[in-house]
XYZ file of C-alpha atoms in Angstrom:
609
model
C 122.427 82.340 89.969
C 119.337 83.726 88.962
C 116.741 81.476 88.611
C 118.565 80.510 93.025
C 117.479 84.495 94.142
C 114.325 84.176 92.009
C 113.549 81.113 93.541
C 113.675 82.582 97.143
C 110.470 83.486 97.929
C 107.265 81.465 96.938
C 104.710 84.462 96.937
C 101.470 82.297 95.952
C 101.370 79.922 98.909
C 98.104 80.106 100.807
C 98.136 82.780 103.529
C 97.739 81.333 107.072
C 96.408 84.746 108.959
C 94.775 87.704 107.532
C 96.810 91.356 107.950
C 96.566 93.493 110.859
C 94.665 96.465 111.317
C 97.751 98.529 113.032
C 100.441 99.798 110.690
C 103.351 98.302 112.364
C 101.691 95.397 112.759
C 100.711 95.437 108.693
C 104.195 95.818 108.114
C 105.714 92.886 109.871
C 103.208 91.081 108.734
C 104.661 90.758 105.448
C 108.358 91.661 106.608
C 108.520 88.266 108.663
C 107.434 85.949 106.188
C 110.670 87.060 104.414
C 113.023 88.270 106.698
C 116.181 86.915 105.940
C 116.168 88.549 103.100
C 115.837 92.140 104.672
C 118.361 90.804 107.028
C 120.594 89.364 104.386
C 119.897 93.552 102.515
C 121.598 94.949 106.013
C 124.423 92.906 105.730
C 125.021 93.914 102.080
C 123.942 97.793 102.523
C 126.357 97.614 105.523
C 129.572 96.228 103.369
C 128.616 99.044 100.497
C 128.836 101.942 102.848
C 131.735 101.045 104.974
C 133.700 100.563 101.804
C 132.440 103.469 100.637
C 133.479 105.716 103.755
C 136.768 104.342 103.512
C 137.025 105.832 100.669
C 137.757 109.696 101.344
C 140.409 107.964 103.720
C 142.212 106.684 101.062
C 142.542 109.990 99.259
C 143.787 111.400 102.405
C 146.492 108.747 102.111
C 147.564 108.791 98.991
C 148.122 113.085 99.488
C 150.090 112.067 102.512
C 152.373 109.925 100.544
C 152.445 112.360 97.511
C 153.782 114.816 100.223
C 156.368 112.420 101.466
C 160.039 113.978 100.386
C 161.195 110.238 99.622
C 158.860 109.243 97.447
C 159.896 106.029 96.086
C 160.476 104.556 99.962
C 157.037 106.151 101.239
C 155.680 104.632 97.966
C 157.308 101.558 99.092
C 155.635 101.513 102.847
C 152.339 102.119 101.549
C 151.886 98.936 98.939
C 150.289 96.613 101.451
C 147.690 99.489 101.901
C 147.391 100.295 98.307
C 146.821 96.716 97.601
C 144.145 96.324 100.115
C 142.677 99.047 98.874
C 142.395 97.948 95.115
C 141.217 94.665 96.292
C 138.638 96.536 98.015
C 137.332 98.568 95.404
C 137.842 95.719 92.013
C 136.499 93.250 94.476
C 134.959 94.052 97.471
C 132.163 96.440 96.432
C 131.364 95.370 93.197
C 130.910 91.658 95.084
C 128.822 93.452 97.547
C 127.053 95.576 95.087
C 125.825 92.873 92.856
C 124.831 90.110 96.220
C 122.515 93.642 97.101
C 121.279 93.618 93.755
C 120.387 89.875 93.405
C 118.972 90.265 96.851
C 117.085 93.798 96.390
C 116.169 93.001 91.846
C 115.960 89.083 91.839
C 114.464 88.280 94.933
C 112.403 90.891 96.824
C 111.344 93.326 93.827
C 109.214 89.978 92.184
C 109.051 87.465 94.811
C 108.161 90.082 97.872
C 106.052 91.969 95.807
C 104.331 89.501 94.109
C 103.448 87.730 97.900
C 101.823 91.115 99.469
C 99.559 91.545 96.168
C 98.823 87.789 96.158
C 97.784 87.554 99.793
C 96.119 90.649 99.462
C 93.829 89.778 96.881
C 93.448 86.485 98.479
C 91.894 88.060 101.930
C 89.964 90.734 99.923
C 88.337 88.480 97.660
C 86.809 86.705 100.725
C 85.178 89.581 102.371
C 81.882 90.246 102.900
C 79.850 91.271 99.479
C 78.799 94.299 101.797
C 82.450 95.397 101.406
C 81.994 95.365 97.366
C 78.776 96.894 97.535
C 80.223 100.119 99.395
C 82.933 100.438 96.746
C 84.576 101.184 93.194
C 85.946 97.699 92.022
C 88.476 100.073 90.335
C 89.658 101.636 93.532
C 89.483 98.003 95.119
C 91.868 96.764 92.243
C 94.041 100.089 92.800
C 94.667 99.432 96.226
C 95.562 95.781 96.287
C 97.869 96.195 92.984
C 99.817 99.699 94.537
C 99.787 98.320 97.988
C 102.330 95.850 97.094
C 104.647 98.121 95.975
C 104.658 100.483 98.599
C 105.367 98.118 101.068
C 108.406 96.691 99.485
C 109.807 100.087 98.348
C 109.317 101.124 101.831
C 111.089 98.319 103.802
C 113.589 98.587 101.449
C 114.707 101.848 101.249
C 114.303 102.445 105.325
C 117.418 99.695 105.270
C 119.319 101.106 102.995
C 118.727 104.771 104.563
C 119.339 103.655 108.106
C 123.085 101.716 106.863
C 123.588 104.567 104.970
C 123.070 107.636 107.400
C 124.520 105.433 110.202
C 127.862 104.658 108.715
C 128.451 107.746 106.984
C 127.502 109.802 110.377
C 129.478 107.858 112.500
C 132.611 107.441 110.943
C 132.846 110.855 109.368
C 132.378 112.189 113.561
C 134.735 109.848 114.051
C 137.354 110.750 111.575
C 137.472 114.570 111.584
C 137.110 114.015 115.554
C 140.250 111.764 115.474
C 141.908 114.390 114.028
C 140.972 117.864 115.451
C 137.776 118.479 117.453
C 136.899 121.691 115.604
C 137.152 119.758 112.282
C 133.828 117.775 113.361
C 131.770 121.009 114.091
C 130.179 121.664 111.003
C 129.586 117.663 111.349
C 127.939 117.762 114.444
C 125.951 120.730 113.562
C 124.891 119.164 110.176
C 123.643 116.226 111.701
C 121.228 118.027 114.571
C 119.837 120.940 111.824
C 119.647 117.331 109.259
C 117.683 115.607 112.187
C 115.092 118.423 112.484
C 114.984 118.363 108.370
C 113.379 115.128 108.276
C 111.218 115.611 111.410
C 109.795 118.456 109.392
C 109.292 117.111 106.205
C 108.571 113.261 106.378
C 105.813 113.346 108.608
C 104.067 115.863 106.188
C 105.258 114.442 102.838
C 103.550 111.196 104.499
C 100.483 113.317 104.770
C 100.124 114.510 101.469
C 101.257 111.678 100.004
C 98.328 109.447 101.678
C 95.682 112.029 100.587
C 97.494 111.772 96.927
C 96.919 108.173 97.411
C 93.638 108.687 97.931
C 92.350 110.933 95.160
C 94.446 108.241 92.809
C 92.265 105.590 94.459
C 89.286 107.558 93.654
C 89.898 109.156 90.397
C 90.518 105.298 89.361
C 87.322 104.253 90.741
C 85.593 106.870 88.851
C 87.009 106.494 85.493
C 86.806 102.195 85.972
C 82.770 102.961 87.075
C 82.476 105.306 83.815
C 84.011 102.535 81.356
C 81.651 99.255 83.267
C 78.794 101.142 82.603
C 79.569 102.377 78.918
C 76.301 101.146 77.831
C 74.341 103.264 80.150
C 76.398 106.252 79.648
C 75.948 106.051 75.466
C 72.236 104.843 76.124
C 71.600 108.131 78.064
C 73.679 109.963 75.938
C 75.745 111.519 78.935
C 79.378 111.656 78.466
C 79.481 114.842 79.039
C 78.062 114.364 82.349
C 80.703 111.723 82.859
C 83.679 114.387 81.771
C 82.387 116.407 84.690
C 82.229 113.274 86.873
C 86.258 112.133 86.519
C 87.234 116.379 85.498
C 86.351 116.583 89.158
C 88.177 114.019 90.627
C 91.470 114.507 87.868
C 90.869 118.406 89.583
C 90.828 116.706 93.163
C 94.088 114.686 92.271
C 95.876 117.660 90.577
C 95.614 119.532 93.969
C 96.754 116.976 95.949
C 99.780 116.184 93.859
C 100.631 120.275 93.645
C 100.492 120.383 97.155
C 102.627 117.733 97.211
C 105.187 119.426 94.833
C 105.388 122.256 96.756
C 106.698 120.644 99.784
C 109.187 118.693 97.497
C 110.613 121.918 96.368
C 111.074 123.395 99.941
C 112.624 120.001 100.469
C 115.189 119.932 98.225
C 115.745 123.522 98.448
C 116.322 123.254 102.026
C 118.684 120.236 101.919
C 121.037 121.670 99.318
C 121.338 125.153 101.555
C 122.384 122.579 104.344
C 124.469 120.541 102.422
C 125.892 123.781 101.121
C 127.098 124.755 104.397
C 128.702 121.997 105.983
C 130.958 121.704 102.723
C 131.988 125.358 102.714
C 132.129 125.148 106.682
C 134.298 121.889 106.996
C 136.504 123.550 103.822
C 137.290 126.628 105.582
C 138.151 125.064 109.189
C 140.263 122.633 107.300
C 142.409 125.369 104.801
C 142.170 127.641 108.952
C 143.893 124.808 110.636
C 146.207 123.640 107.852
C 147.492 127.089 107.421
C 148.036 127.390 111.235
C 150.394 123.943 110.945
C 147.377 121.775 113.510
C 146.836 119.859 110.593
C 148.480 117.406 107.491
C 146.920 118.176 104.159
C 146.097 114.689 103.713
C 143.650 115.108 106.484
C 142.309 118.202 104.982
C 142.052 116.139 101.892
C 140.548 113.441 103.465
C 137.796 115.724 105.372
C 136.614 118.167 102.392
C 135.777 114.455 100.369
C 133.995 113.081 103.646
C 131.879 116.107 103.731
C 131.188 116.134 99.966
C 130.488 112.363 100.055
C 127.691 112.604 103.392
C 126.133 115.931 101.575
C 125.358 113.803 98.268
C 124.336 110.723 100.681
C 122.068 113.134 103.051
C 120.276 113.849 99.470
C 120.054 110.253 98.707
C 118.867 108.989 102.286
C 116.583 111.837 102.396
C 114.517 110.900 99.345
C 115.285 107.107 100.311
C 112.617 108.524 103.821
C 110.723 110.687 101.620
C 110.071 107.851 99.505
C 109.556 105.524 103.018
C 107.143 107.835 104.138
C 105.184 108.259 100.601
C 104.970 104.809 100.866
C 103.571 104.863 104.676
C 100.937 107.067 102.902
C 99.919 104.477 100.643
C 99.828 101.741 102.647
C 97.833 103.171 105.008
C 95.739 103.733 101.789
C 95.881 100.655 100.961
C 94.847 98.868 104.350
C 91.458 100.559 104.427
C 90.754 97.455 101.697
C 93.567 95.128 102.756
C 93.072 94.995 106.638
C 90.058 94.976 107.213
C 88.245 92.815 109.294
C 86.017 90.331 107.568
C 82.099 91.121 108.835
C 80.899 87.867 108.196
C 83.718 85.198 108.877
C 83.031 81.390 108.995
C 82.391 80.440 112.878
C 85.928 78.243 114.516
C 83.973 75.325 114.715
C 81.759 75.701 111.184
C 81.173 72.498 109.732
C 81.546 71.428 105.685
C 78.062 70.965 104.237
C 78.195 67.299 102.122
C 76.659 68.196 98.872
C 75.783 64.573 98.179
C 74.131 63.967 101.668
C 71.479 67.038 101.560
C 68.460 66.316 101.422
C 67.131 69.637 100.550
C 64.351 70.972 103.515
C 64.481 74.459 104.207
C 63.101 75.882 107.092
C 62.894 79.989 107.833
C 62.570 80.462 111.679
C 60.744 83.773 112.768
C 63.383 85.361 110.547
C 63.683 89.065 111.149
C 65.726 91.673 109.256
C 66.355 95.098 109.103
C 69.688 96.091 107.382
C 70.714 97.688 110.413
C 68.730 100.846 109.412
C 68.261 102.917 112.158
C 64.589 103.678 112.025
C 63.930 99.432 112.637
C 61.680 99.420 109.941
C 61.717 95.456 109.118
C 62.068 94.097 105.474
C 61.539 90.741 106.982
C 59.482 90.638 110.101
C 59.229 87.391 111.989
C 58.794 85.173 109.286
C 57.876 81.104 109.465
C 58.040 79.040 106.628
C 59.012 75.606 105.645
C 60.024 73.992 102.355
C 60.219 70.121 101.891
C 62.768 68.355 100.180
C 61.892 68.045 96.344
C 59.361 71.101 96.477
C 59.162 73.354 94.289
C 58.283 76.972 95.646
C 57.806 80.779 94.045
C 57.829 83.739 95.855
C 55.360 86.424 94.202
C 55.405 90.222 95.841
C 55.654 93.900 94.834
C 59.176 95.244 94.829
C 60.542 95.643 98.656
C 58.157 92.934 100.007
C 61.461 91.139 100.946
C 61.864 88.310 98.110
C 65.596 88.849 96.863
C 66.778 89.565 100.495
C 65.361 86.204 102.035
C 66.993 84.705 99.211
C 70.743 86.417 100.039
C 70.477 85.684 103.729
C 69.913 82.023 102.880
C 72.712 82.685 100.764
C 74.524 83.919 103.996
C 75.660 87.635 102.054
C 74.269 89.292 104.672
C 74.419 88.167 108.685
C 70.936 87.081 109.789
C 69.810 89.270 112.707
C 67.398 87.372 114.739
C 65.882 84.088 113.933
C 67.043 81.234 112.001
C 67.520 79.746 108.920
C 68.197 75.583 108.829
C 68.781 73.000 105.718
C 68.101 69.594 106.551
C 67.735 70.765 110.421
C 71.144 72.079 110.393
C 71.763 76.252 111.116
C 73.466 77.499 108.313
C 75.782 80.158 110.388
C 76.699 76.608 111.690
C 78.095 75.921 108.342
C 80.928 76.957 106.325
C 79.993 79.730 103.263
C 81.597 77.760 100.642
C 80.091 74.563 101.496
C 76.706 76.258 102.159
C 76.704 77.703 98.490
C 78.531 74.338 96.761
C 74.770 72.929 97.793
C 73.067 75.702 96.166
C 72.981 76.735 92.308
C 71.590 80.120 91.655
C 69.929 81.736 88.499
C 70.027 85.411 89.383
C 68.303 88.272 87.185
C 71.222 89.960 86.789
C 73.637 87.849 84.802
C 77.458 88.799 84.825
C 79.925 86.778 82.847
C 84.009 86.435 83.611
C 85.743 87.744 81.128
C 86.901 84.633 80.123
C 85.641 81.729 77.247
C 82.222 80.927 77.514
C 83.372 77.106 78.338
C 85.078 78.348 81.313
C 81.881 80.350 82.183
C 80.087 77.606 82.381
C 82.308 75.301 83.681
C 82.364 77.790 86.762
C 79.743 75.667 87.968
C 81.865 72.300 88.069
C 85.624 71.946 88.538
C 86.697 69.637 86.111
C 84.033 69.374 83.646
C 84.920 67.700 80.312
C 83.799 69.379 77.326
C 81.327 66.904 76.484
C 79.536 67.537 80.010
C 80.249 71.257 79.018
C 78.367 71.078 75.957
C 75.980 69.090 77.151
C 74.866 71.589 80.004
C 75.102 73.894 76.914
C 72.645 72.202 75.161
C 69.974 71.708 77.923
C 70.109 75.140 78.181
C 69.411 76.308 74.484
C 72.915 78.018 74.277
C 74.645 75.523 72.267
C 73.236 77.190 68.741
C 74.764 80.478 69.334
C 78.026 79.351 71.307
C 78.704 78.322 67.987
C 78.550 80.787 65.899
C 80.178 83.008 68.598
C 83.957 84.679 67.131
C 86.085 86.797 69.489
C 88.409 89.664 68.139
C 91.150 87.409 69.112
C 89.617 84.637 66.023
C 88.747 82.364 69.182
C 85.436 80.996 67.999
C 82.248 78.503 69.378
C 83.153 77.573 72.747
C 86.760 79.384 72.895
C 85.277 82.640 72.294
C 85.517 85.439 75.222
C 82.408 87.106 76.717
C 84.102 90.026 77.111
C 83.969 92.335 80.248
C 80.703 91.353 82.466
C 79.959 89.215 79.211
C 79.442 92.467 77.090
C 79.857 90.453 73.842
C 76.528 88.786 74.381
C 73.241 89.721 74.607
C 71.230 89.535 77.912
C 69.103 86.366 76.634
C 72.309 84.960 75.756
C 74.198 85.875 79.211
C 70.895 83.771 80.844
C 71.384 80.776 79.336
C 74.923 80.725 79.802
C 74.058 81.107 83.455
C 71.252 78.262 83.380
C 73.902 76.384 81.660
C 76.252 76.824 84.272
C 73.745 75.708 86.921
C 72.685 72.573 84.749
C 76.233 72.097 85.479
C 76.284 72.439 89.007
C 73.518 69.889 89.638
C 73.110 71.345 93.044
C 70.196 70.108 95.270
C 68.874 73.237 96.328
C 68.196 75.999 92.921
C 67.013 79.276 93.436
C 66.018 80.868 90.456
C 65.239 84.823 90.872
C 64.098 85.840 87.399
C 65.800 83.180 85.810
C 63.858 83.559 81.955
C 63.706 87.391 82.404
C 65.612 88.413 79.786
C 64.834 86.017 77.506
C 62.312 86.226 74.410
C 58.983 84.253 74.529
C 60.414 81.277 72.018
C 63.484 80.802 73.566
C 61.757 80.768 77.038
C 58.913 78.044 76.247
C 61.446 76.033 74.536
C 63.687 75.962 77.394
C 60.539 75.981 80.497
C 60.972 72.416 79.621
C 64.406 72.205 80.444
C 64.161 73.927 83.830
C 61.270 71.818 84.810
C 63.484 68.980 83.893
C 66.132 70.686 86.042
C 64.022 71.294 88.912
C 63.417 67.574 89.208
C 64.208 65.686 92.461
C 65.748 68.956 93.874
C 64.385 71.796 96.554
C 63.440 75.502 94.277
C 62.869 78.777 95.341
C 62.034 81.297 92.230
C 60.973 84.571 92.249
C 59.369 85.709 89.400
C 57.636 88.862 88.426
C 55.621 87.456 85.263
C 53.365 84.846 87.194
C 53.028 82.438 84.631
C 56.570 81.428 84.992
C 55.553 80.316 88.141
C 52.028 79.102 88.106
C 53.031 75.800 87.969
C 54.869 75.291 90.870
C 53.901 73.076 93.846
C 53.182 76.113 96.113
C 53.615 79.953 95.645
C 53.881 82.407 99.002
C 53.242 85.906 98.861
C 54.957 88.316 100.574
C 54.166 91.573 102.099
C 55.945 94.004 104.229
C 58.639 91.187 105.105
C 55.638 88.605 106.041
C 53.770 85.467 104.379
C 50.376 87.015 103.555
C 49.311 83.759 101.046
C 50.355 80.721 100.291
C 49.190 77.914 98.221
C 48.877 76.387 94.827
C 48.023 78.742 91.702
C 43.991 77.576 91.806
C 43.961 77.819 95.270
C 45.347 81.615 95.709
C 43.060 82.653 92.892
C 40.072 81.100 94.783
C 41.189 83.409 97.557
C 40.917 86.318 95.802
C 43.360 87.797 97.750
C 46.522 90.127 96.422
C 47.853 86.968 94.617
C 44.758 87.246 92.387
C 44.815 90.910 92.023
C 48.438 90.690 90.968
C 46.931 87.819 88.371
C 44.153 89.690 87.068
C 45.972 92.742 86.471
C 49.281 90.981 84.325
C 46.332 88.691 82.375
C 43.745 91.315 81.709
C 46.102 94.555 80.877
C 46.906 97.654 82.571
C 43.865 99.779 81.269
């Protein structure tokens, strides 16, 4: 019975739309892919509280037949009803009660929950890298994990509110009405000063509990920023800069959640006043008309129960929408990651690049770029430039001259602006992003690891590499002596061994030639390589220039390089300037120019003096 509820839902299927930016719309988003089950929770919260109305009826009855002056024949007349009613409560609700829970614990807490975070994460991690870039990963994380849960809790409990408040409301009007009209006052008054309750106080516990959300959002952020960059913070000696940093936003978050506190204990204080008076109220009309002879004391004893039973409910349903609207708060948290629309989507009709088919020509197309700034000042400015298939280019500049950013709008990270960029003649917003990329293997300067083994790191480069190809890559890389010798705290050693977070257990040399590794792997026609031996020492560099060159054979290169003799041997070298091609050709060539190219030359050859 079990494993059939836990079975329900299948929460990692593929997502076939993207969430909504409007809340409503965010919410059925998610609600319809499962909605039989919030359907099938109506039915269920619906049995619970009708049984549990009838209830206060019963007691009425059974003081009505302990009144009776012939007890054994009233007790006699009233066995049908006292069966039904033990069937009703041995049977009926406890059935009803655990369907609720198999519905409510086995199906929607882990299924449900576990399809909003998957399909969450699944649109998030295809946004735009600008969206990453403007962000705490931590607060990223925090969103998509809490999101979940908030819109579960908050489906959930509206249903069982709603049934709840519903019910009891109606049929208690509807009971002390039956009997006397004055009985129902207190009722009738309860429910218009109860309706004004939660018009005061959800809409505002929403508030604060949205800019709770959001300090929690930040305050992780902070603290996850302060622990990825623990090396900087001990090499700078600045934790005490970093106490102020998170004291501020703990501070922040300790407001918001006081605030928040405060308004819970008006809340409940409020309520219980309320609840207070309808059962001294409905008490004191009841004993008034009993002792007048307009009413039975079984319906006095059936009224003063009702009353108790909707006070304690109006305290439950009111946190049930107090925790509905908390929830609203973080959601709407939450969708400032989730639902957001993608800035650089894949066109309708984008075609799959074929890896095997490329031929490798790249051609730039009066490419101009700004970043949107708003002065216009260009960091590419109408540049021209094409590179044949099999050639082997650098790209030599001071910092800013534009190198790294023609290399990410090749990459497609950021949308190209005006002009064009084509591989083999084809425009490559024409093209899908994953396909684009497949065709491209990239050695960045900046080397970050999963924190995973270092075979799976470098298998990252090729789906369903055998260890032998693994090794191999491993190898051609100069990586295979260390692998190893490499032990994780775990006891996982060589190739098993984890990199740790950002690959923190290795050393930046080490992190390099996991990533040429990687790329070996790849084998993609195009390779850019932006600084791709900067981190390694002089030895381990010479001994694996070889390699690359070997690597670099039969495919199209772009590499950036600061030191110039990592480069000098490359087919052609451009240099850039203020987002143009100032110089291109060979290494001789540019230093017969005598041009920037050989200033740059003379001054990393001869010194600094």
């Amino acid at each position: 019975m079990f494993a059939f509820f836990e079975q329900l839902v299948r929460p990692t299927d593929v997502p076939v739309k993207p969430p909504p930016a409007g809340l409503l719309a965010f919410y059925w988003h998610f609600v319809s892919q499962t909605k039989g089950l919030y359907a099938a929770l109506f039915a269920t919260g619906l049995a619970v509280a009708l049984i549990d109305t009838l209830v206060p009826v019963f007691i009425g009855h059974f003081v009505q037949i302990m009144e009776a002056s012939a007890r054994s024949e009233a007790l006699n007349d009233a066995i049908p009803m006292l069966i039904g009613m033990s069937l009703l409560v041995l049977i009926g609700r406890p059935l009803a009660v655990l369907i609720d829970s198999f519905i409510r614990h086995n199906a929607v807490v882990p299924g449900v929950t576990s399809l909003i975070r998957w399909q969450s994460h699944w649109h998030v991690i295809r946004q735009s890298w600008t969206l990453f870039q403007n962000d705490f990963a931590g607060r990223i994380a925090n969103r998509v994990m809490h999101t979940s849960d908030a819109v579960r809790e908050c489906v959930v409990s509206s249903i069982h509110a709603v049934w709840y408040i519903a019910v009891y409301g109606a049929s208690a009007l509807f009971l002390m009405g039956s009997a006397d009209w004055r009985l129902a006052i207190p009722t009738a008054l309860w429910f218009i000063s109860y309706i004004f309750f939660l018009h005061y106080f959800v809409p505002r516990m929403r508030d604060l509990s949205r800019h709770s959300s959001e300090r929690s959002s930040i305050l992780m952020g902070r603290v996850v920023d302060s622990y990825t960059n623990i090396l900087t913070v001990k090499l700078f000696s600045r934790a005490t800069d970093e106490d102020a940093y998170v004291r501020e936003a703990i501070e922040d978050h300790t407001g918001a959640i006081a605030a928040h506190m405060r308004l819970i204990t008006k809340f409940t204080t409020t309520l219980a006043v309320l609840n207070a008076l309808l059962l001294v109220c409905t008490s004191a009309i009841g004993l008034l008309l009993w002792s007048q002879g307009v009413l039975e004391a079984g319906i006095v004893a059936m009224a003063v129960p009702l009353a108790w039973t909707i006070a304690n409910t109006a305290g439950w349903v009111s946190w049930e929408m107090n925790r509905a609207f908390e929830n609203i708060g973080v959601v709407q948290d939450g969708m400032e990651t989730i639902a957001v629309v993608n800035t650089m989507p894949d066109r309708p009709a984008a075609r799959n690049l074929d890896v095997s088919t490329v031929h490798g020509e790249i051609r730039f197309e009066r490419l101009t770029f700004t970043y949107g700034r708003s002065d216009g000042r260009k960091v590419l400015d109408s540049l021209n430039c094409t590179i044949r298939p099999g050639e082997r280019v650098g790209l030599v500049g001071s910092s800013g001259a534009g190198k790294s950013t023609l290399i990410n709008l090749l990459l497609r990270f950021y949308e190209i602006e005006a002009g064009s960029i084509r591989i083999d003649g084809l425009d490559i917003r024409e093209l899908t992003q994953d396909s684009l990329r497949r065709a491209i293997g990239v050695v960045a300067q900046d080397t970050s690891l999963l924190h995973r083994s270092i075979a799976e790191n470098i298998a990252y480069g090729s789906t369903g590499a055998t260890p032998a190809q693994i090794e191999a890559a491993a190898r051609r890389a100069q990586a295979h002596e260390f692998i190893v010798s490499q032990r994780d705290w775990n006891g996982r050693i060589g190739y098993d061994a984890h990199v740790g977070e950002r690959g923190v257990k290795l050393s930046a040399g080490q992190r390099q030639r996991i990533a040429i590794a990687r790329v070996v792997l790849k084998n993609a026609p195009i390779l850019l390589l932006d600084e791709a031996t900067s981190a390694l020492d002089s030895e381990v560099e010479l001994a694996i220039q070889d390699q690359l060159l070997g690597l670099m054979e039969g495919k199209t290169v772009i590499a950036i390089a600061h030191r110039l003799s990592t480069i000098a041997c490359l087919d052609r070298l451009l240099v850039l300037n203020d987002g143009r091609i100032v110089e291109q050709g060979t290494h001789e060539e540019l230093l017969q120019l005598n041009g920037q190219y050989a200033m740059l030359w003379r001054h990393q050859s001869g010194g600094f003096l």
